[in-house]
Tab-separated table of C-alpha atoms in Angstrom:
chain	number	residue	atom	x	y	z
I	7	MET	CA	97.427	118.085	66.366
I	8	THR	CA	94.389	116.747	68.117
I	9	TRP	CA	91.129	118.428	69.333
I	10	GLU	CA	88.818	115.862	70.988
I	11	GLN	CA	86.416	115.433	73.592
I	12	ARG	CA	86.063	111.961	75.403
I	13	TRP	CA	83.134	111.075	77.732
I	14	HIS	CA	84.106	110.001	81.268
I	15	PRO	CA	81.175	107.719	82.017
I	16	LEU	CA	81.985	107.131	85.629
I	17	ARG	CA	82.178	110.895	86.313
I	18	GLU	CA	79.657	111.889	83.676
I	19	GLU	CA	81.741	114.639	82.256
I	20	TRP	CA	83.670	115.466	79.279
I	21	VAL	CA	87.557	115.279	78.943
I	22	ILE	CA	89.051	117.586	76.556
I	23	VAL	CA	92.216	115.779	75.080
I	24	ALA	CA	94.737	118.110	73.275
I	25	ALA	CA	97.851	115.908	73.356
I	26	HIS	CA	100.034	118.283	71.149
I	27	ARG	CA	100.097	120.672	74.167
I	28	ASN	CA	102.395	118.479	76.030
I	29	SER	CA	105.271	119.608	73.868
I	30	ARG	CA	104.494	123.367	73.965
I	31	PRO	CA	107.354	125.856	75.206
I	32	TRP	CA	107.226	126.055	79.149
I	33	ALA	CA	108.834	128.907	81.062
I	34	GLY	CA	106.954	128.281	84.196
I	35	GLU	CA	107.621	126.544	87.434
I	36	THR	CA	109.290	122.979	87.243
I	37	VAL	CA	109.697	120.688	90.071
I	38	GLU	CA	112.859	118.732	91.303
I	39	GLY	CA	113.161	115.474	89.783
I	40	GLY	CA	115.353	112.430	90.361
I	41	ALA	CA	115.811	109.823	93.323
I	42	LYS	CA	116.940	110.890	96.563
I	43	ALA	CA	118.771	108.925	99.171
I	44	VAL	CA	116.521	107.738	101.763
I	45	PRO	CA	117.712	105.970	105.034
I	46	ASP	CA	115.949	102.542	106.061
I	47	TYR	CA	115.453	104.000	109.435
I	48	VAL	CA	114.857	107.770	110.883
I	49	ALA	CA	114.810	108.481	114.431
I	50	SER	CA	112.551	111.357	114.210
I	51	CYS	CA	109.873	109.458	111.844
I	52	PRO	CA	106.735	108.911	113.572
I	53	LEU	CA	106.223	106.126	111.491
I	54	CYS	CA	109.244	103.916	112.078
I	55	PRO	CA	109.263	101.153	114.763
I	56	GLY	CA	109.767	102.138	118.181
I	57	ASN	CA	109.565	105.725	117.631
I	58	VAL	CA	107.370	108.030	119.586
I	59	ARG	CA	104.605	109.780	117.579
I	60	VAL	CA	103.197	113.335	118.267
I	61	SER	CA	100.546	111.884	120.341
I	62	GLY	CA	103.133	110.448	122.751
I	63	ALA	CA	102.234	107.048	121.913
I	64	ARG	CA	105.341	104.728	120.923
I	65	ASN	CA	105.149	102.387	117.999
I	66	PRO	CA	105.850	98.766	118.582
I	67	ASP	CA	108.798	96.879	116.789
I	68	TYR	CA	106.403	96.126	114.022
I	69	ARG	CA	107.863	93.537	111.414
I	70	GLY	CA	104.917	93.679	108.672
I	71	VAL	CA	101.944	95.865	107.973
I	72	TYR	CA	101.195	98.262	110.979
I	73	VAL	CA	97.782	100.022	111.500
I	74	PHE	CA	97.096	102.834	114.332
I	75	ASP	CA	94.561	105.549	114.614
I	76	ASN	CA	95.829	108.822	113.163
I	77	ASP	CA	97.351	111.338	115.607
I	78	MET	CA	96.291	114.422	113.766
I	79	PRO	CA	92.721	113.366	112.215
I	80	CYS	CA	90.685	115.444	110.098
I	81	VAL	CA	87.663	113.502	111.410
I	82	GLY	CA	87.106	112.087	114.841
I	83	PRO	CA	84.633	110.110	116.878
I	84	ASP	CA	84.265	112.943	119.424
I	85	ALA	CA	83.526	115.624	116.911
I	86	PRO	CA	81.189	118.160	118.412
I	87	ARG	CA	77.474	117.614	117.650
I	88	GLU	CA	76.403	121.117	118.863
I	89	LEU	CA	77.781	123.435	116.037
I	90	GLU	CA	76.982	127.140	115.733
I	91	ARG	CA	74.217	127.292	113.319
I	92	PRO	CA	75.301	129.265	110.130
I	93	ALA	CA	73.453	132.367	109.010
I	94	GLY	CA	70.827	132.079	106.154
I	95	PHE	CA	70.515	129.008	103.990
I	96	TYR	CA	74.078	127.630	104.858
I	97	ARG	CA	74.161	124.332	106.429
I	98	ASN	CA	76.940	122.254	108.457
I	99	ALA	CA	77.240	119.023	110.108
I	100	ALA	CA	79.497	117.148	112.432
I	101	ALA	CA	82.446	115.575	110.607
I	102	GLU	CA	82.537	112.265	112.533
I	103	GLY	CA	84.726	109.351	111.794
I	104	ILE	CA	87.947	107.357	112.428
I	105	ALA	CA	91.191	108.081	110.631
I	106	ARG	CA	93.861	105.560	110.544
I	107	VAL	CA	97.262	105.214	109.199
I	108	VAL	CA	98.625	102.014	107.500
I	109	CYS	CA	102.285	101.528	107.381
I	110	TYR	CA	103.197	99.157	104.615
I	111	ALA	CA	106.507	97.927	106.172
I	112	PRO	CA	108.912	98.900	108.873
I	113	ARG	CA	111.766	100.173	106.593
I	114	HIS	CA	111.429	103.827	105.905
I	115	ASP	CA	113.185	103.649	102.465
I	116	LEU	CA	110.839	101.326	100.628
I	117	THR	CA	108.034	102.326	98.198
I	118	LEU	CA	105.110	100.215	97.341
I	119	ALA	CA	106.989	99.230	94.150
I	120	GLU	CA	109.943	97.891	96.090
I	121	LEU	CA	108.024	95.586	98.466
I	122	ARG	CA	108.201	91.989	98.056
I	123	ARG	CA	105.018	90.463	96.277
I	124	ASP	CA	103.848	88.552	99.548
I	125	GLN	CA	104.042	91.923	101.170
I	126	VAL	CA	101.690	93.400	98.694
I	127	VAL	CA	99.170	90.635	99.415
I	128	ALA	CA	99.582	91.252	103.275
I	129	LEU	CA	98.701	94.951	102.390
I	130	LEU	CA	95.572	94.122	100.478
I	131	GLU	CA	94.522	91.622	103.068
I	132	THR	CA	94.914	94.359	105.658
I	133	TRP	CA	92.954	96.555	103.491
I	134	GLN	CA	90.047	93.941	103.452
I	135	ALA	CA	90.112	93.458	107.226
I	136	GLN	CA	89.873	97.191	107.720
I	137	TYR	CA	87.035	97.754	105.304
I	138	ARG	CA	85.150	95.058	107.036
I	139	GLU	CA	85.818	96.106	110.459
I	140	LEU	CA	85.113	99.858	110.077
I	141	GLY	CA	82.285	99.573	107.367
I	142	GLY	CA	80.602	97.148	109.727
I	143	ARG	CA	80.039	100.021	112.395
I	144	PRO	CA	76.785	101.483	111.985
I	145	GLU	CA	77.872	105.154	112.277
I	146	VAL	CA	80.277	104.571	109.334
I	147	GLU	CA	78.738	105.270	105.901
I	148	HIS	CA	81.980	105.297	104.021
I	149	VAL	CA	85.609	103.790	103.981
I	150	LEU	CA	87.886	105.797	102.074
I	151	MET	CA	91.429	104.346	101.706
I	152	PHE	CA	94.317	106.417	99.666
I	153	GLU	CA	97.737	106.934	99.395
I	154	ASN	CA	99.608	110.212	98.664
I	155	LYS	CA	102.901	109.612	97.332
I	156	GLY	CA	105.704	112.199	96.736
I	157	GLU	CA	106.615	115.883	97.726
I	158	VAL	CA	104.736	117.292	94.652
I	159	VAL	CA	101.407	116.058	96.246
I	160	GLY	CA	102.189	117.382	99.598
I	161	VAL	CA	103.750	114.594	101.440
I	162	SER	CA	106.718	115.137	103.700
I	163	ASN	CA	107.326	111.922	105.112
I	164	PRO	CA	108.447	109.212	102.822
I	165	HIS	CA	107.831	106.379	104.918
I	166	PRO	CA	105.636	103.890	103.002
I	167	HIS	CA	102.119	104.307	104.133
I	168	CYS	CA	98.420	105.148	103.180
I	169	GLN	CA	95.348	106.575	105.143
I	170	ILE	CA	91.870	105.425	105.929
I	171	TYR	CA	88.895	107.747	106.474
I	172	ALA	CA	85.935	105.943	107.894
I	173	THR	CA	83.253	108.556	108.031
I	174	ASN	CA	79.716	109.382	108.831
I	175	PHE	CA	79.395	110.684	105.177
I	176	VAL	CA	80.081	109.504	101.833
I	177	PHE	CA	82.719	111.534	100.035
I	178	LYS	CA	81.232	113.001	96.597
I	179	THR	CA	83.297	111.498	93.896
I	180	ILE	CA	82.155	108.031	95.428
I	181	ALA	CA	78.748	109.100	95.927
I	182	ASN	CA	78.361	110.181	92.376
I	183	GLU	CA	79.962	107.030	91.197
I	184	ALA	CA	77.458	104.899	93.115
I	185	ALA	CA	74.617	106.650	91.504
I	186	VAL	CA	75.933	106.552	88.061
I	187	ALA	CA	76.777	102.696	88.454
I	188	ARG	CA	73.317	102.052	89.899
I	189	ARG	CA	71.407	103.568	86.854
I	190	PHE	CA	73.713	101.679	84.450
I	191	TRP	CA	72.873	98.592	86.410
I	192	ASP	CA	69.161	99.201	86.478
I	193	ASP	CA	69.423	99.679	82.503
I	194	HIS	CA	71.553	96.769	81.593
I	195	ARG	CA	72.121	94.457	84.379
I	196	ARG	CA	75.874	94.739	83.951
I	197	THR	CA	78.390	97.004	85.813
I	198	MET	CA	79.774	99.799	83.825
I	199	MET	CA	83.292	98.855	84.709
I	200	GLU	CA	82.646	95.557	82.794
I	201	GLU	CA	81.759	97.560	79.607
I	202	ILE	CA	84.913	99.672	80.220
I	203	VAL	CA	87.013	96.615	80.650
I	204	ALA	CA	85.528	94.983	77.544
I	205	ALA	CA	86.191	98.162	75.590
I	206	GLU	CA	89.744	98.527	76.704
I	207	GLU	CA	90.493	94.932	76.029
I	208	SER	CA	88.976	95.277	72.615
I	209	ASP	CA	91.079	98.060	71.749
I	210	GLY	CA	94.185	96.839	73.737
I	211	ARG	CA	96.346	99.937	72.951
I	212	ARG	CA	95.922	101.230	76.814
I	213	ILE	CA	96.398	98.011	78.643
I	214	ILE	CA	99.422	97.886	80.878
I	215	ALA	CA	99.134	94.518	82.913
I	216	ARG	CA	97.037	91.734	83.478
I	217	ARG	CA	96.887	88.458	85.202
I	218	GLY	CA	93.942	86.225	85.425
I	219	SER	CA	91.425	87.926	87.294
I	220	ALA	CA	92.757	91.371	87.191
I	221	LEU	CA	94.114	93.936	84.749
I	222	ALA	CA	95.394	97.524	84.587
I	223	PHE	CA	94.881	100.177	81.862
I	224	VAL	CA	95.042	103.932	81.250
I	225	PRO	CA	91.425	104.542	80.560
I	226	TYR	CA	90.194	105.959	77.204
I	227	PHE	CA	88.880	109.038	79.367
I	228	ALA	CA	91.953	109.552	81.300
I	229	ARG	CA	92.387	112.993	82.648
I	230	TYR	CA	95.963	112.954	83.840
I	231	ALA	CA	99.099	111.800	82.185
I	232	TYR	CA	99.645	108.226	83.292
I	233	GLU	CA	96.334	107.924	85.127
I	234	THR	CA	95.756	104.183	85.602
I	235	PHE	CA	93.070	101.978	86.912
I	236	VAL	CA	93.603	98.521	88.591
I	237	THR	CA	90.329	96.378	88.590
I	238	PRO	CA	89.155	92.809	89.127
I	239	ARG	CA	87.296	91.512	85.997
I	240	ARG	CA	84.412	89.993	88.395
I	241	PRO	CA	82.398	92.636	89.607
I	242	CYS	CA	82.789	93.231	93.480
I	243	ALA	CA	81.566	96.056	95.729
I	244	SER	CA	84.750	96.097	97.501
I	245	LEU	CA	88.090	94.406	97.945
I	246	ALA	CA	86.936	92.750	100.805
I	247	ASP	CA	84.771	90.826	98.451
I	248	LEU	CA	87.802	89.284	96.439
I	249	SER	CA	88.810	85.611	97.171
I	250	ALA	CA	92.482	84.724	98.024
I	251	ALA	CA	93.127	83.650	94.415
I	252	GLU	CA	91.749	86.975	93.303
I	253	VAL	CA	93.722	89.043	95.852
I	254	ASP	CA	96.777	87.188	94.688
I	255	ASP	CA	96.081	88.244	90.905
I	256	PHE	CA	95.108	91.769	92.032
I	257	ALA	CA	98.322	92.144	93.907
I	258	ALA	CA	100.441	91.098	91.029
I	259	VAL	CA	98.908	93.475	88.683
I	260	LEU	CA	98.898	96.311	91.086
I	261	HIS	CA	102.619	95.697	92.127
I	262	GLU	CA	103.499	95.735	88.193
I	263	VAL	CA	101.777	98.900	87.819
I	264	VAL	CA	103.821	100.782	90.454
I	265	ILE	CA	106.951	99.041	89.259
I	266	ARG	CA	106.439	100.500	85.774
I	267	PHE	CA	105.639	104.026	87.268
I	268	ASP	CA	109.136	103.933	89.009
I	269	ASN	CA	110.885	102.445	86.048
I	270	LEU	CA	109.629	105.321	83.658
I	271	TRP	CA	111.910	108.000	84.959
I	272	ARG	CA	114.179	105.525	87.088
I	273	ALA	CA	112.969	107.499	90.397
I	274	PRO	CA	109.980	107.116	92.799
I	275	PHE	CA	106.874	108.021	90.827
I	276	PRO	CA	104.466	110.412	92.732
I	277	TYR	CA	100.646	109.829	92.602
I	278	VAL	CA	97.521	110.052	94.474
I	279	MET	CA	96.059	106.344	94.701
I	280	ALA	CA	92.459	105.922	95.741
I	281	LEU	CA	90.415	102.698	96.520
I	282	HIS	CA	87.023	103.222	94.854
I	283	GLN	CA	84.761	100.826	97.240
I	284	ALA	CA	81.112	100.838	97.755
I	285	PRO	CA	79.800	102.905	100.679
I	286	THR	CA	78.904	101.167	103.933
I	287	ASP	CA	75.752	103.228	104.522
I	288	GLY	CA	73.331	100.249	104.667
I	289	ARG	CA	71.875	101.007	101.135
I	290	THR	CA	71.945	98.570	98.331
I	291	HIS	CA	74.712	99.635	95.701
I	292	ASP	CA	74.017	97.425	92.760
I	293	GLY	CA	76.415	98.013	89.991
I	294	PHE	CA	79.331	99.237	92.178
I	295	HIS	CA	82.520	97.708	90.586
I	296	PHE	CA	85.602	98.325	92.906
I	297	HIS	CA	88.684	99.431	91.625
I	298	ILE	CA	91.842	101.410	92.283
I	299	GLU	CA	92.612	104.690	90.495
I	300	PHE	CA	96.075	106.138	90.152
I	301	HIS	CA	96.404	110.143	89.526
I	302	PRO	CA	99.863	110.914	89.053
I	303	PRO	CA	100.512	114.632	88.898
I	304	LEU	CA	103.391	114.902	86.546
I	305	ARG	CA	103.161	115.031	82.781
I	306	LYS	CA	106.872	115.177	82.289
I	307	PRO	CA	109.705	114.132	84.836
I	308	ASN	CA	109.831	117.739	86.185
I	309	LEU	CA	106.398	119.319	84.954
I	310	LEU	CA	103.186	119.237	87.022
I	311	LYS	CA	99.762	119.091	85.341
I	312	TYR	CA	98.483	122.294	86.621
I	313	LEU	CA	94.535	122.713	87.171
I	314	ALA	CA	93.740	126.157	85.756
I	315	GLY	CA	91.190	127.840	83.646
I	316	PRO	CA	89.515	125.044	81.929
I	317	GLU	CA	89.538	122.793	85.067
I	318	ILE	CA	88.976	125.341	87.970
I	319	GLY	CA	87.290	127.968	85.946
I	320	GLY	CA	85.213	126.038	83.422
I	321	GLY	CA	84.895	122.698	85.276
I	322	SER	CA	86.158	120.580	82.322
I	323	PHE	CA	89.423	118.521	82.457
I	324	LEU	CA	91.960	119.341	79.836
I	325	SER	CA	94.289	116.420	79.058
I	326	ASP	CA	97.757	117.583	77.668
I	327	THR	CA	98.636	113.940	76.689
I	328	ALA	CA	97.059	111.162	74.726
I	329	PRO	CA	96.117	108.058	76.899
I	330	GLU	CA	97.249	105.802	74.103
I	331	GLU	CA	100.814	107.271	74.014
I	332	LYS	CA	101.115	107.225	77.915
I	333	ALA	CA	100.082	103.687	78.077
I	334	ALA	CA	102.642	102.657	75.230
I	335	GLU	CA	105.362	104.504	77.417
I	336	LEU	CA	104.488	102.504	80.484
I	337	ARG	CA	104.362	99.200	78.500
I	338	ALA	CA	107.746	99.899	77.172
I	339	VAL	CA	109.399	99.713	80.371
I	340	SER	CA	110.428	96.711	82.235
I	341	PRO	CA	108.085	95.136	84.799
I	342	ILE	CA	111.250	94.457	87.070
I	343	LEU	CA	112.139	97.302	89.275
I	344	TYR	CA	115.172	99.148	87.962
I	345	LYS	CA	117.008	99.145	91.464
I	346	HIS	CA	116.682	95.150	91.281
I	347	GLU	CA	118.033	95.020	87.660
I	348	ALA	CA	120.924	97.060	88.693
I	349	GLU	CA	121.356	94.654	91.673
I	350	ARG	CA	121.230	91.661	89.476
I	351	THR	CA	123.931	93.160	86.994
I	352	THR	CA	126.045	93.993	89.857
I	353	HIS	CA	125.941	90.595	91.518
I	354	GLY	CA	125.457	88.698	88.211
C-alpha cells in the first residue's frame, strides 16, 4: 500500500497518491466502454461540410482545418456592459470575448489519433495563427484552447473539433500558473518546466514519447490516471513561438500520445486537453513555458475518477493510481493505431 503526498509545483498544492485504492471493490456507477460505429458524414451534424448550423449559416465544403465563430458562445463581443449591481460586497463584470470552433477534418468519424501526421501539423499551425490573431487584439487578455473528447466529459458530437475562448480576462488556472512561473523565473532564471523536464528525464519511468525538441510524460505529481504533459524542450510562452521544425517534433509527440491513449483499451479514449499558453494581456510573463495537458477522466475502461470529499470538500486531489504504473501501461502499447495495425494485417 502507498500513502504519499506529492507536491504539484505548477498549482502549488499537494496531491495524495494512494494507488492501492484503484483495485478496491466497486459497486457504484460505471460507464459504457468500447468503440461505437461512427459514420464519416452525418446530415444533421453542424460541423460536417455543407451542413447548416444552428445560426442558419452553412458550412463550406471544407477539406482541411475549418474555423468558425461559435453559434452558442459562452462569451461574446456584445456582452452587456451595463449589468445589475449585485448586493453587498459581491462583484460582477461583462464576460466579453470571442468563442470559436476548430474542426480538425471534414470527416465525422476521425479522432485526433486517426488523423495523418501532416493533418496534425496543419492543426498546430492553425492554433498558432489563431493565438497570434486573437491574442493580438487589445481587448483579449487570454486565448484558451481546449478539446473535450468523449461522452463521459459531456461531448455529444464526436466530430473531431476543439474550441477557443479569447476573453477579456485570464482563466484562473493560467493566471495562477503565470504567477508561479514568474516567481520561479525571478529566483532561478530558468523556467519551472525546464526543471520538471530535467527531473522526468533523470527518472525516466514516466516518459511516454520523445522526439527532438519535444517530449511527453505522465508527471510525477499527476492528479488523474493517465494525465499527460506534452511540452517543447525550449522555453516558449506559446505554441506560436515554435519554429516549423519544432512544430513538426511537437506534432509527432502529440500524435503518438493520443494514439497510445486509443490503443490502451482499443477504443476512442476520452480526455480534456488544454493548451497552457501565456496570457496576452500586455504584461510580461517571464518563465511561462507553453505545454499541453491531458486530463483523462477514466481510471479503468469503465470507471470514472470521481471528485468527492477530498477534492471538493478538502481541496486536495486524491489519486487512485501511481503515475509510474500508468506511464508504463502507455509505453507498453504500440505507437501505431490499433485500427491501422488491423488494416495492415488484413491487407498484408
